[in-house]
Coordinates of C-alpha atoms in Angstrom, one line a residue:
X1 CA -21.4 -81.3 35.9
X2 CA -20.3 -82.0 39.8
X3 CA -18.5 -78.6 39.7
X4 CA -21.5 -76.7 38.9
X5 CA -24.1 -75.2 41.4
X6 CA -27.6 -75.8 40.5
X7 CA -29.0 -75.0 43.3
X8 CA -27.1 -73.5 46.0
X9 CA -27.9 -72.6 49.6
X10 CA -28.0 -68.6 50.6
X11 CA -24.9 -68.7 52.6
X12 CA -22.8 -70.3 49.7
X13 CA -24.2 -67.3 47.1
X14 CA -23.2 -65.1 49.7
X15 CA -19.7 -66.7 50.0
X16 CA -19.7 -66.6 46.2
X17 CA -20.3 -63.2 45.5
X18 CA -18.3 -62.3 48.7
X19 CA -15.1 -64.3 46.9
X20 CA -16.0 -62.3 43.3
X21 CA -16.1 -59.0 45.2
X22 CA -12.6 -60.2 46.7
X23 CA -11.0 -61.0 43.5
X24 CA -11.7 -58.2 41.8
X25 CA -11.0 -55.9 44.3
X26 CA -7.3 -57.3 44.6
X27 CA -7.1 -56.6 40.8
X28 CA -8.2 -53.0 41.2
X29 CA -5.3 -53.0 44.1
X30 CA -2.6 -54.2 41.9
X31 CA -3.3 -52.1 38.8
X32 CA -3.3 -49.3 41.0
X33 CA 0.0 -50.2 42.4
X34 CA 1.2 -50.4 39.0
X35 CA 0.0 -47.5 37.6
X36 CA -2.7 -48.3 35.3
X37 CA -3.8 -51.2 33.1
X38 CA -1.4 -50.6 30.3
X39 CA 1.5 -49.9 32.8
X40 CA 4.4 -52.5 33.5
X41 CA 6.5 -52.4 36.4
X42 CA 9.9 -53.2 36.6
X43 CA 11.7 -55.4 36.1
X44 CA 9.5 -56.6 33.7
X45 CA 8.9 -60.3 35.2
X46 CA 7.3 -58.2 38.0
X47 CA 5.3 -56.2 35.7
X48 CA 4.2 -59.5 33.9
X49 CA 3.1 -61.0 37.6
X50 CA 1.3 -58.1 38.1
X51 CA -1.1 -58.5 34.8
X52 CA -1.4 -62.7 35.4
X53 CA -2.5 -61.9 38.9
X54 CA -4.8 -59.0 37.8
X55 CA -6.4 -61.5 34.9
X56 CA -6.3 -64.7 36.9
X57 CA -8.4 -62.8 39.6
X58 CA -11.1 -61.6 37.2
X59 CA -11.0 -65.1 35.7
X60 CA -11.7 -66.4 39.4
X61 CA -14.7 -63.5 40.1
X62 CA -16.3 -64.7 36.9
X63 CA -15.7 -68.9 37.6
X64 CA -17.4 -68.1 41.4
X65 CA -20.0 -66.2 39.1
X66 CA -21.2 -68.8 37.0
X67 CA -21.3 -71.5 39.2
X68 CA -18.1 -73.5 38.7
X69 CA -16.8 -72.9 42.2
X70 CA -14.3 -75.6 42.5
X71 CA -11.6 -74.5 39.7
X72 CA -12.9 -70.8 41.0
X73 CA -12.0 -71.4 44.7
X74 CA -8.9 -73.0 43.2
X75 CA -7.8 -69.8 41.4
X76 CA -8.9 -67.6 44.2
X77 CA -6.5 -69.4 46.9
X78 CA -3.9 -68.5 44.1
X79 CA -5.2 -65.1 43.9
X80 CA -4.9 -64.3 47.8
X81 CA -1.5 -66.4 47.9
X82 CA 0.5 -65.3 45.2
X83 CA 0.4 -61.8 46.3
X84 CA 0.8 -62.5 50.0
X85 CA 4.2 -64.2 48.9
X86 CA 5.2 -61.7 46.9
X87 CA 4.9 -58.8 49.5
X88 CA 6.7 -61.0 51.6
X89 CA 9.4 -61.6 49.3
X90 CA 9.7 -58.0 48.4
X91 CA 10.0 -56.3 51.9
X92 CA 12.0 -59.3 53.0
X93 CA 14.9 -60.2 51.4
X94 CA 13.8 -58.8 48.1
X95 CA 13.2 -59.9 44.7
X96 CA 16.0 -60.2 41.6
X97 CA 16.6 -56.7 40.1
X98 CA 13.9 -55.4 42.3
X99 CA 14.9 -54.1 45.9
X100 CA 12.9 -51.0 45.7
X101 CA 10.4 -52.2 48.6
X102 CA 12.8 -53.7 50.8
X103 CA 11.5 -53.0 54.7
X104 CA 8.8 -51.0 53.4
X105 CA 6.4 -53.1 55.3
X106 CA 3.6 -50.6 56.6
X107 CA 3.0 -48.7 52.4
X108 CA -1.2 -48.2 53.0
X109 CA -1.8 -49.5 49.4
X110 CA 0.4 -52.6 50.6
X111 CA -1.4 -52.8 53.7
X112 CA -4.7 -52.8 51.9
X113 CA -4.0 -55.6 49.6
X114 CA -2.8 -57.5 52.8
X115 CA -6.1 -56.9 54.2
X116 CA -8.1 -58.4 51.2
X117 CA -5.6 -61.1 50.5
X118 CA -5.9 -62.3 53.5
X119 CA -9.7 -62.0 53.6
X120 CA -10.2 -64.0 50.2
X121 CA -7.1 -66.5 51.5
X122 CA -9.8 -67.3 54.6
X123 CA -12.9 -67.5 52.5
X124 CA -11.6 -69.6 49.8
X125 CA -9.7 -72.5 51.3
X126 CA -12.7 -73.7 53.7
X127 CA -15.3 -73.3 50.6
X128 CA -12.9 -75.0 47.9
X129 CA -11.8 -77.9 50.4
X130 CA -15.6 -78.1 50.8
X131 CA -16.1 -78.4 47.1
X132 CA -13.9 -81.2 46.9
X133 CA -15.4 -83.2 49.6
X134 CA -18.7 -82.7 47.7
X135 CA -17.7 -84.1 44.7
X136 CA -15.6 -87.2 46.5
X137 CA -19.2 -88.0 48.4
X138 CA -21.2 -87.5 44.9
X139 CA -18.4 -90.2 43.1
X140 CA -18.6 -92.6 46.2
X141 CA -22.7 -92.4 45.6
X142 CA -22.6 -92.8 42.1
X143 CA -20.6 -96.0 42.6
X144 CA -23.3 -97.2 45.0
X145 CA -26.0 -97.1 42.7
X146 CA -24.1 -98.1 40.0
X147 CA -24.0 -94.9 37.7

């Protein structure tokens, strides 16, 4: 598998684990903002955004994890976007049936999940754009040789 790391330099295991740690702490961030794992915000198509994001960024830890870092850098550019665009959205103009956070730009949890957002949004482009160049150079050798 192209996608899979066999054997991977220091610096990427430290970029991996670095993502994971990432990932999962902007999970812990939105289920606190939520109010718990079995809690739903409303309106409820927020509280459902909530829960994809929380399970898509556990799915991403565990993809970085196991070695399939191109579909888990992927996810985790999701992971740090999504939310960025959502704050946005909220403490901008605001979201249907939800203006609750409207101009509440500087709430420390909010803040926070900025912070690590923005973190995993730097890590996980340059390694996943990365990924992709790897497997474009590993196709073009194949064809070379004639695999």
């Amino acid at each position: 598998m192209a996608h899979r790391a066999e054997t991977v330099p220091r610096a990427t295991w430290a970029a991996r684990w670095t993502g994971t740690l990432l990932c999962l702490a902007v999970a812990v961030i939105h289920v606190l903002d939520q109010g718990g794992i079995t809690a739903t915000r409303d309106p409820h198509y927020v509280g459902v955004a909530y829960h994809v994001l929380e399970v898509a960024a556990v799915v991403a830890a565990v993809l970085l994890l196991v070695g399939l870092v191109r579909p888990g850098w992927l996810l985790a550019v999701g992971v740090a976007v999504g939310p960025l665009l959502g704050y946005i959205l909220s403490r901008g103009p605001g979201l249907p049936g939800y203006s609750d956070d409207i101009g509440n730009w500087t709430e420390p949890l909010g803040l926070v999940s900025l912070a690590v957002e923005g973190a995993l949004l730097l890590l996980s482009v340059p390694f996943f754009v990365r990924s992709v160049r790897r497997r474009g150079t590993s196709r073009a050798a194949a064809r070379q040789t004639g695999r």
